[in-house]
mmCIF file of C-alpha atoms in Angstrom:
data_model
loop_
_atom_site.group_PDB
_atom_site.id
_atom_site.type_symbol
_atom_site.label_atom_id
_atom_site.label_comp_id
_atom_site.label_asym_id
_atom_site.label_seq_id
_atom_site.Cartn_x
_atom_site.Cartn_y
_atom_site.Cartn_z
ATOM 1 C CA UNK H 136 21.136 162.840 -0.772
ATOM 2 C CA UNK H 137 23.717 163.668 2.202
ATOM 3 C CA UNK H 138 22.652 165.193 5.387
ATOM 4 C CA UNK H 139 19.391 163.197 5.130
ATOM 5 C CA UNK H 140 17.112 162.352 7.914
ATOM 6 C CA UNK H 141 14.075 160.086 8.220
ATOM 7 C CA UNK H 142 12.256 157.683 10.134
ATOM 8 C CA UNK H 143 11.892 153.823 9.673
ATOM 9 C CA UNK H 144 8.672 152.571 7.995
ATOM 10 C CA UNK H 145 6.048 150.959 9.556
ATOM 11 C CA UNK H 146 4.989 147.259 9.045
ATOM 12 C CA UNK H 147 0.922 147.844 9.473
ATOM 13 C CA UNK H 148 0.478 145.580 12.338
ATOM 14 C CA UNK H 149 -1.275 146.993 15.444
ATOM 15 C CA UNK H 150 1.141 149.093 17.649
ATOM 16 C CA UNK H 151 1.130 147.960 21.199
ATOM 17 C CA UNK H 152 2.869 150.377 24.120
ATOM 18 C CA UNK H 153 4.826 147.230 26.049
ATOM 19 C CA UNK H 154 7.730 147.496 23.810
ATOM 20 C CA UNK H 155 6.706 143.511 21.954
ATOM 21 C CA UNK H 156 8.313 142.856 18.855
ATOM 22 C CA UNK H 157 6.740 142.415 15.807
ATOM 23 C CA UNK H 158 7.617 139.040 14.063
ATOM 24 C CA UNK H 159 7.858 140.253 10.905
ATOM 25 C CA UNK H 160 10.275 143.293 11.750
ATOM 26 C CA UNK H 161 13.166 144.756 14.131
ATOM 27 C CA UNK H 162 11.672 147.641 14.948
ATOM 28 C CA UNK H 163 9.526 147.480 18.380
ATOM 29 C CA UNK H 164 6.199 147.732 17.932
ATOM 30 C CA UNK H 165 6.317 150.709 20.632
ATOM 31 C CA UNK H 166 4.535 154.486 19.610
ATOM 32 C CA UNK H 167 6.030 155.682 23.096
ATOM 33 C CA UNK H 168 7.095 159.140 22.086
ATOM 34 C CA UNK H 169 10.380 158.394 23.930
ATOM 35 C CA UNK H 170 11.689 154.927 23.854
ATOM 36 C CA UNK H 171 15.440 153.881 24.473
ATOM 37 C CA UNK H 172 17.413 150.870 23.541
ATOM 38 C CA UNK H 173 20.735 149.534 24.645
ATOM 39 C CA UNK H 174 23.796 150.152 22.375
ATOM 40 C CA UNK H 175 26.785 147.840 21.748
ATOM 41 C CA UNK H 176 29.113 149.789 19.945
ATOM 42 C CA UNK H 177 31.270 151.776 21.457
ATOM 43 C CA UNK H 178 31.155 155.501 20.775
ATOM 44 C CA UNK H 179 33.999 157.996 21.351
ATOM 45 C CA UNK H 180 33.312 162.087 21.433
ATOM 46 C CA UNK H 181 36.126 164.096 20.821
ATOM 47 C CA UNK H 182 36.840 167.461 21.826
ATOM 48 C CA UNK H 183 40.338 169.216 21.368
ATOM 49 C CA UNK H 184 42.235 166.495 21.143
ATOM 50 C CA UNK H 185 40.675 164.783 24.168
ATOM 51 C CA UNK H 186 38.075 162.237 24.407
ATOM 52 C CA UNK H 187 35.540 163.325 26.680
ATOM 53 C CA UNK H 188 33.353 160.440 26.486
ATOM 54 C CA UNK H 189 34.038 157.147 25.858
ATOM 55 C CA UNK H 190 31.414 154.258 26.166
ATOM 56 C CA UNK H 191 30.117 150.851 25.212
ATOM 57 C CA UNK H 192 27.248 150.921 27.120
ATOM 58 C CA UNK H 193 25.248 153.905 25.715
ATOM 59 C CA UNK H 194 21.229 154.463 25.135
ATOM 60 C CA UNK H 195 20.039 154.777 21.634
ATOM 61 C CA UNK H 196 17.330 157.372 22.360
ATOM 62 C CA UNK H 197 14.145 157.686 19.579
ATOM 63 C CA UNK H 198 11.954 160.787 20.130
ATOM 64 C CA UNK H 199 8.879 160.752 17.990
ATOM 65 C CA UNK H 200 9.863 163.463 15.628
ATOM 66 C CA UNK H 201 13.452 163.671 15.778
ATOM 67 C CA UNK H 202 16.769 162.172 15.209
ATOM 68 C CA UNK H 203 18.061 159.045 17.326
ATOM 69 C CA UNK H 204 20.552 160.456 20.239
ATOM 70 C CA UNK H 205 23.112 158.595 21.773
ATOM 71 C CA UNK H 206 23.205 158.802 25.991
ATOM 72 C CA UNK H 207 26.216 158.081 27.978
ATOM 73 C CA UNK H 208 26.092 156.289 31.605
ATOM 74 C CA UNK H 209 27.784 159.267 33.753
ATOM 75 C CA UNK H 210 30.636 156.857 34.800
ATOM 76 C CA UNK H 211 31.532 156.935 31.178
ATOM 77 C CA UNK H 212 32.044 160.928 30.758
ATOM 78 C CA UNK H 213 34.823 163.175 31.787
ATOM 79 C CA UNK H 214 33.205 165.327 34.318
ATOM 80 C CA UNK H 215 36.214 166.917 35.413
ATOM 81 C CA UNK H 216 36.293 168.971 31.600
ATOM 82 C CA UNK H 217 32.348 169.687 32.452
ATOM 83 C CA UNK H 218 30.812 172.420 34.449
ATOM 84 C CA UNK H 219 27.318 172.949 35.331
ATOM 85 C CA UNK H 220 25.298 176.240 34.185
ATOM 86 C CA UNK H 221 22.388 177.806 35.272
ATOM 87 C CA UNK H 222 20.602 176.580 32.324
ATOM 88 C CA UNK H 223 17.887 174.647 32.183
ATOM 89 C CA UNK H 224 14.713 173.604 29.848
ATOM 90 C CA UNK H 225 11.386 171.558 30.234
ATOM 91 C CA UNK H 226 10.703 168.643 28.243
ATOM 92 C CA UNK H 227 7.173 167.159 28.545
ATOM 93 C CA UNK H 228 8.098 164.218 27.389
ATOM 94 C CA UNK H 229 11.157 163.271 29.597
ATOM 95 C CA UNK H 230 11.582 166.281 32.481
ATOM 96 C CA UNK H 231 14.534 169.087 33.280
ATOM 97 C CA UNK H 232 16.802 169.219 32.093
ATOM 98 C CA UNK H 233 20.401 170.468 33.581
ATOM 99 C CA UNK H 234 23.369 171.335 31.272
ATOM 100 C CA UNK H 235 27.546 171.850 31.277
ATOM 101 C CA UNK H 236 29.903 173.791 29.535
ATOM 102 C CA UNK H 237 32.809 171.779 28.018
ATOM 103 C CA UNK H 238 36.523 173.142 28.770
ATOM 104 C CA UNK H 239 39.732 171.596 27.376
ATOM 105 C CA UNK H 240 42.664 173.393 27.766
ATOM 106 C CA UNK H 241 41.764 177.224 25.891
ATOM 107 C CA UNK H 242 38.613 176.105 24.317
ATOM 108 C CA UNK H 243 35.002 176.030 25.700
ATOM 109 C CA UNK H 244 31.526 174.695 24.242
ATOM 110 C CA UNK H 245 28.594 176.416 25.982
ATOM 111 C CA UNK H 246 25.765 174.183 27.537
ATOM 112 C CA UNK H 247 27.124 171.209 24.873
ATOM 113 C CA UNK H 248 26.184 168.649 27.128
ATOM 114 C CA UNK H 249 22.572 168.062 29.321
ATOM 115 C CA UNK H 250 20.962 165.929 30.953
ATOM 116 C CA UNK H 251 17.661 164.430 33.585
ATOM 117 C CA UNK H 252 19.201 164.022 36.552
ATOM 118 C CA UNK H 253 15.680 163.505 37.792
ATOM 119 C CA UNK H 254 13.070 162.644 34.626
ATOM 120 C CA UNK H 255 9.295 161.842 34.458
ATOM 121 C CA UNK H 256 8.516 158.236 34.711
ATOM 122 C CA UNK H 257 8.282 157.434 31.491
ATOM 123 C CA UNK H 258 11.721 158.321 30.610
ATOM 124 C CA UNK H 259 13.545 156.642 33.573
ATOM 125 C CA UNK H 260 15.836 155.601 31.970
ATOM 126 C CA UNK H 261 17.917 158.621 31.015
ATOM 127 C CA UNK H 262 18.326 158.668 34.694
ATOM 128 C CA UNK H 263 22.438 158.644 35.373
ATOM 129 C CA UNK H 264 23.020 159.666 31.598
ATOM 130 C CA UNK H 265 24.242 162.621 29.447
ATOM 131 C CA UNK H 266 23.886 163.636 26.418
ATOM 132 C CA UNK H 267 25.976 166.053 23.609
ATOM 133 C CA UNK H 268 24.882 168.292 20.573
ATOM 134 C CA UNK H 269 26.640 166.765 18.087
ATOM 135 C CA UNK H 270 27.763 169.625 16.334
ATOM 136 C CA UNK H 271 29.644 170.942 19.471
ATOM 137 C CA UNK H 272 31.869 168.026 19.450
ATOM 138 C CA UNK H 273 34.955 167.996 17.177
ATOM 139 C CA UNK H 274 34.934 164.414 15.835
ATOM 140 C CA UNK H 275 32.512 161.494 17.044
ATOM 141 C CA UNK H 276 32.988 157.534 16.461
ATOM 142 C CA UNK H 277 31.492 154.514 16.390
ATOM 143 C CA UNK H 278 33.964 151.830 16.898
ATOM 144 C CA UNK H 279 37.013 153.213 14.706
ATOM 145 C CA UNK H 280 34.798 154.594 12.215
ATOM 146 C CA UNK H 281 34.546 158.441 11.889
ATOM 147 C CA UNK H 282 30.570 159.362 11.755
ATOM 148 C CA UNK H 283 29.100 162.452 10.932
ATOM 149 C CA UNK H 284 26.110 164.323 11.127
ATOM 150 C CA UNK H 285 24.241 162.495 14.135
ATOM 151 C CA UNK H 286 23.950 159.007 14.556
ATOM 152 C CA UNK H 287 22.873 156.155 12.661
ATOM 153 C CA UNK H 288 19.617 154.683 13.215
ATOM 154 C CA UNK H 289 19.778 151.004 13.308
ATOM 155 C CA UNK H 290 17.026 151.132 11.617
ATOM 156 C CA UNK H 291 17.265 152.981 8.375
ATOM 157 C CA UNK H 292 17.979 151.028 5.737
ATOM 158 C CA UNK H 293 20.357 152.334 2.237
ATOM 159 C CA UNK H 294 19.882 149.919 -0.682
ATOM 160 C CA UNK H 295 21.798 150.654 -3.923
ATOM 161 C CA UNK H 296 20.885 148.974 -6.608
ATOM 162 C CA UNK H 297 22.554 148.815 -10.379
ATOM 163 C CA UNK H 298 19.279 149.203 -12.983
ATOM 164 C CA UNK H 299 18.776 149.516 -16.768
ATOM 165 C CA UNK H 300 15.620 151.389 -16.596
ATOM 166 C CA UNK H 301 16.001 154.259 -18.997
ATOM 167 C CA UNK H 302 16.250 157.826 -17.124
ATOM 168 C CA UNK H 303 15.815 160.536 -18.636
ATOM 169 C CA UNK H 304 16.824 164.297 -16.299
ATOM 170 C CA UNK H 305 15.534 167.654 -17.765
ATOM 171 C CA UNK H 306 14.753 171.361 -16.263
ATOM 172 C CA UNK H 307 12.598 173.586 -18.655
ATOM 173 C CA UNK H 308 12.569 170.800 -22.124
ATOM 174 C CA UNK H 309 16.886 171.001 -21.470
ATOM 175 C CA UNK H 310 18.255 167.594 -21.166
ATOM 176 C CA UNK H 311 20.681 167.483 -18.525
ATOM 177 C CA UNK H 312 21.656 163.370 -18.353
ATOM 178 C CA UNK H 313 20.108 160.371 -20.612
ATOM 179 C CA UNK H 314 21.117 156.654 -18.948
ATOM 180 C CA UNK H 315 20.130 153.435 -19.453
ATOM 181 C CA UNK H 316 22.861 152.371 -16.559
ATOM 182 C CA UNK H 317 21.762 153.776 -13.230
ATOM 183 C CA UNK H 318 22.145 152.626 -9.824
ATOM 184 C CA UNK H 319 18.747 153.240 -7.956
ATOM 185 C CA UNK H 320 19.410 154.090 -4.175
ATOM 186 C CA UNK H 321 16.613 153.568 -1.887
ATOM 187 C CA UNK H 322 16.570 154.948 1.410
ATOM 188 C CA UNK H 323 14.096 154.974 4.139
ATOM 189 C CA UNK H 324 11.450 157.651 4.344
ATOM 190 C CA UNK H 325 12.878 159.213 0.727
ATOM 191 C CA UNK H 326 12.391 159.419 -2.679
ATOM 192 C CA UNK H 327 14.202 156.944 -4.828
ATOM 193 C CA UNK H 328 17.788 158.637 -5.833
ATOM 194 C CA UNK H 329 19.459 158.012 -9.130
ATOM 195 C CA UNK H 330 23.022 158.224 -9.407
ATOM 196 C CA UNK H 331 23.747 158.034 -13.547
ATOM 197 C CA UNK H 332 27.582 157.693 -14.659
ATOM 198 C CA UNK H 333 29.202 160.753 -15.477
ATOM 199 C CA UNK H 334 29.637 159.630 -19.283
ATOM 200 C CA UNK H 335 25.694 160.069 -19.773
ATOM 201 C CA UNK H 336 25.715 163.859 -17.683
ATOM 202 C CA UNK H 337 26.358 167.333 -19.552
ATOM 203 C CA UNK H 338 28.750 168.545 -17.988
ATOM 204 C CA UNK H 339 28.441 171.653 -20.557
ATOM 205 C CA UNK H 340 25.211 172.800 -18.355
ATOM 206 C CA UNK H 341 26.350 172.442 -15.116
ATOM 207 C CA UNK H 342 28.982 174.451 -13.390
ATOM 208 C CA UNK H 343 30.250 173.418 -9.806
ATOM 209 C CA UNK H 344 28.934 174.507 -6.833
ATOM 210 C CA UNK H 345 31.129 175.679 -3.387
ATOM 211 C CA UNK H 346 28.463 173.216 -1.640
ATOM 212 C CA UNK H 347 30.008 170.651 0.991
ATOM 213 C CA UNK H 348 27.465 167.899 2.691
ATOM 214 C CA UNK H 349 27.917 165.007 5.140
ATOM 215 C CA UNK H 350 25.514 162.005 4.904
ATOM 216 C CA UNK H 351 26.228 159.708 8.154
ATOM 217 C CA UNK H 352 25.614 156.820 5.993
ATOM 218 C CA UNK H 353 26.778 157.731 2.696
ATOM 219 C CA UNK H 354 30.140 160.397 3.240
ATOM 220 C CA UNK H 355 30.626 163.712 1.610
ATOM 221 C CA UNK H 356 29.161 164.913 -1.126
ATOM 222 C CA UNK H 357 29.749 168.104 -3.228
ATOM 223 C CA UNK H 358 27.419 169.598 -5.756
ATOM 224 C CA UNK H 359 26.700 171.741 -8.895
ATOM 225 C CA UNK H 360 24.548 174.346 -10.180
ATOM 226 C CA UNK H 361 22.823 174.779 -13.563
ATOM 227 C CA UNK H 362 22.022 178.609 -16.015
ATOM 228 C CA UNK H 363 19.067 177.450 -18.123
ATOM 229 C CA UNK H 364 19.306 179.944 -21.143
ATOM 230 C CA UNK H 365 17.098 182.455 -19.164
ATOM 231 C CA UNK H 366 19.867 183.513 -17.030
ATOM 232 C CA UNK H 367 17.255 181.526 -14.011
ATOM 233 C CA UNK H 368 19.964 179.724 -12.033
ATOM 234 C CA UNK H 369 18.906 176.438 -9.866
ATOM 235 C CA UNK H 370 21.970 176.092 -7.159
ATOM 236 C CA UNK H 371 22.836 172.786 -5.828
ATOM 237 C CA UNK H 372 20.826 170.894 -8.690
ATOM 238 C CA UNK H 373 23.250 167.696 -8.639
ATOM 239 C CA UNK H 374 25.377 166.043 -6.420
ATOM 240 C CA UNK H 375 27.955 162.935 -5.862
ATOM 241 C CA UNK H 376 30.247 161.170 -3.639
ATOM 242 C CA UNK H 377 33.716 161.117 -5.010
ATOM 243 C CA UNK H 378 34.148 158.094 -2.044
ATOM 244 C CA UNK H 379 31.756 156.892 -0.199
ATOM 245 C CA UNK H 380 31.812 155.174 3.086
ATOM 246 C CA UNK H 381 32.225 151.094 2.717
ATOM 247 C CA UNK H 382 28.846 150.135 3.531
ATOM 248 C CA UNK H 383 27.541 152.158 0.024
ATOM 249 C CA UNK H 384 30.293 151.413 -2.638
ATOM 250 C CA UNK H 385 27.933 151.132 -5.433
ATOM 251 C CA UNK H 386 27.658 155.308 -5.700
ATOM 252 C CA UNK H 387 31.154 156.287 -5.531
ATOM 253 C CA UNK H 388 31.680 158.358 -8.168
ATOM 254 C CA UNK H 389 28.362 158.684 -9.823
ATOM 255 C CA UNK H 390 26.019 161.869 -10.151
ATOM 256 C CA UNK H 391 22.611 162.409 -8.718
ATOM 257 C CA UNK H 392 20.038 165.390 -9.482
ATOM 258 C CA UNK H 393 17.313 166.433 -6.628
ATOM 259 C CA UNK H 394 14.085 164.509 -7.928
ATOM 260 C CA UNK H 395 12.329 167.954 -6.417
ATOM 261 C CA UNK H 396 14.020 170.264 -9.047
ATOM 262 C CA UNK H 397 13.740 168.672 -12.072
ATOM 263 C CA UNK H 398 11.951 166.795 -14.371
ATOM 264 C CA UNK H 399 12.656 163.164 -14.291
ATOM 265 C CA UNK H 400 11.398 160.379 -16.539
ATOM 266 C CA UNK H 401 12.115 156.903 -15.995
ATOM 267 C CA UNK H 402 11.069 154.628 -18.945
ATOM 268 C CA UNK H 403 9.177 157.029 -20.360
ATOM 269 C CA UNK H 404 6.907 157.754 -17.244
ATOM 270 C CA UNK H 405 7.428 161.635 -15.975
ATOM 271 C CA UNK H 406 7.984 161.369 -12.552
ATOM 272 C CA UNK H 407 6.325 163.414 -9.706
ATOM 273 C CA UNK H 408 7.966 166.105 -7.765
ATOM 274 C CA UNK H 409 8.266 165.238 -4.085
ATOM 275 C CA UNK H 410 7.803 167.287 -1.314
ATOM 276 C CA UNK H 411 10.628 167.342 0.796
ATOM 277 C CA UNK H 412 12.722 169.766 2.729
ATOM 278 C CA UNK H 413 14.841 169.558 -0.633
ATOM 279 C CA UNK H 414 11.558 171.200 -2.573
#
């Protein structure tokens, strides 16, 4: 599913607070609620045809409960396109925070940028680094590579896997798709995806959907809607990725249906519903 967000699984072992790997897994074995780790790749924010930051030496930063944000070393930043506001917020967990309008040429971006100048202890680190809402920026990249959405944690994982299980997609007794040929995507934190070939879909029951999505690991997806005989309409039932990005070839081109809105059966086992924000 595109626009997804999650966080990585845990291995079991005991948690410690020092930061210690575990031997059996990347992730540090660290439940600070903030933690930060240094990031190679070089990332590029764009904002009216200028870069405003451009780094190889920025902060992955994971806050229990949210999404993994990228923070760039001052020195890296174009602070003559920022000004300073008179806004400011409390975080707990890392301090005040102190934000800056963006300006490039006619166009502005209101407190799109903040940072600690002066955090808590804990999160020391963010000391001498900024941060941007994504979604203020006009194109982010990592590298070369156009990314969307927010970043990518280094440590979510996207399988997709080609399967002949037999699955089976229905709402209300209708059957919607019948496969024995579907690639299984597994994703971190969510429910297994299955993405059947368009040849085994009825297209007769579904009618497309204005519905455009960005997945930051997967690309952009658009969607379609389904009438059950009732005249009940579910919106945004289905979905696929006409391309998607290199790292997930496998789903290019295949269809998917939200595991929370109908009923699926996989070798003749009904699946559950999850609960997700999808329900």
């Amino acid at each position: 599913m595109s626009g997804t967000t999650s966080t990585g699984t845990s291995t079991g072992s005991i948690a410690t607070e020092t930061g210690e790997r575990d031997p059996f897994s990347l992730r540090p074995r660290d439940l600070r609620p903030v933690r930060t780790e240094p990031n190679g790749r070089r990332i590029r924010v764009l904002f009216n045809g200028q870069v405003i930051a451009d780094s190889t030496r920025t902060l992955y930063v994971f806050e229990t409960g949210h999404l993994p944000v990228y923070y760039f070393p001052r020195a890296d930043v174009r602070f003559d396109l920022l000004t300073p506001t008179d806004h400011h917020t409390r975080c707990p967990r890392k301090g005040d925070a102190s934000y800056f309008t963006i300006t490039v040429g006619d166009r502005s971006a209101e407190n799109a940028v903040w940072a600690y100048p002066d955090p808590i202890p804990e999160a020391a680190e963010l000391a001498d680094h900024v941060a941007f809402y994504w979604d203020r920026a006009d194109a982010w990249y990592e590298e070369d590579e156009e990314v969307f959405v927010h970043p990518r944690d280094p440590y979510k994982r996207v399988d997709a896997l080609p399967s002949s299980r037999h699955v089976e997609v229905r709402v209300g007794g209708e059957l919607l798709a019948d496969t024995h040929h579907p690639t299984l995507l597994f994703e971190t934190g969510l429910p297994i995806r299955y993405y059947l070939p368009k040849l085994d879909v009825r297209w007769d029951r579904l009618t497309p959907a204005p519905t455009r999505t960005r997945c930051p690991y997967k690309g952009e997806a658009r969607y379609w809607s389904h009438e059950r005989p009732d005249g009940t309409r579910i919106d945004d039932i289905a979905w696929s990725y006409a391309e998607s990005i290199p790292e997930i070839p496998k789903i290019a081109g295949l269809v998917a249906f939200f595991n929370e809105r109908v009923d699926l059966t996989v070798d003749g086992v009904r699946q559950p519903r999850p609960s997700t924000p999808w329900s």
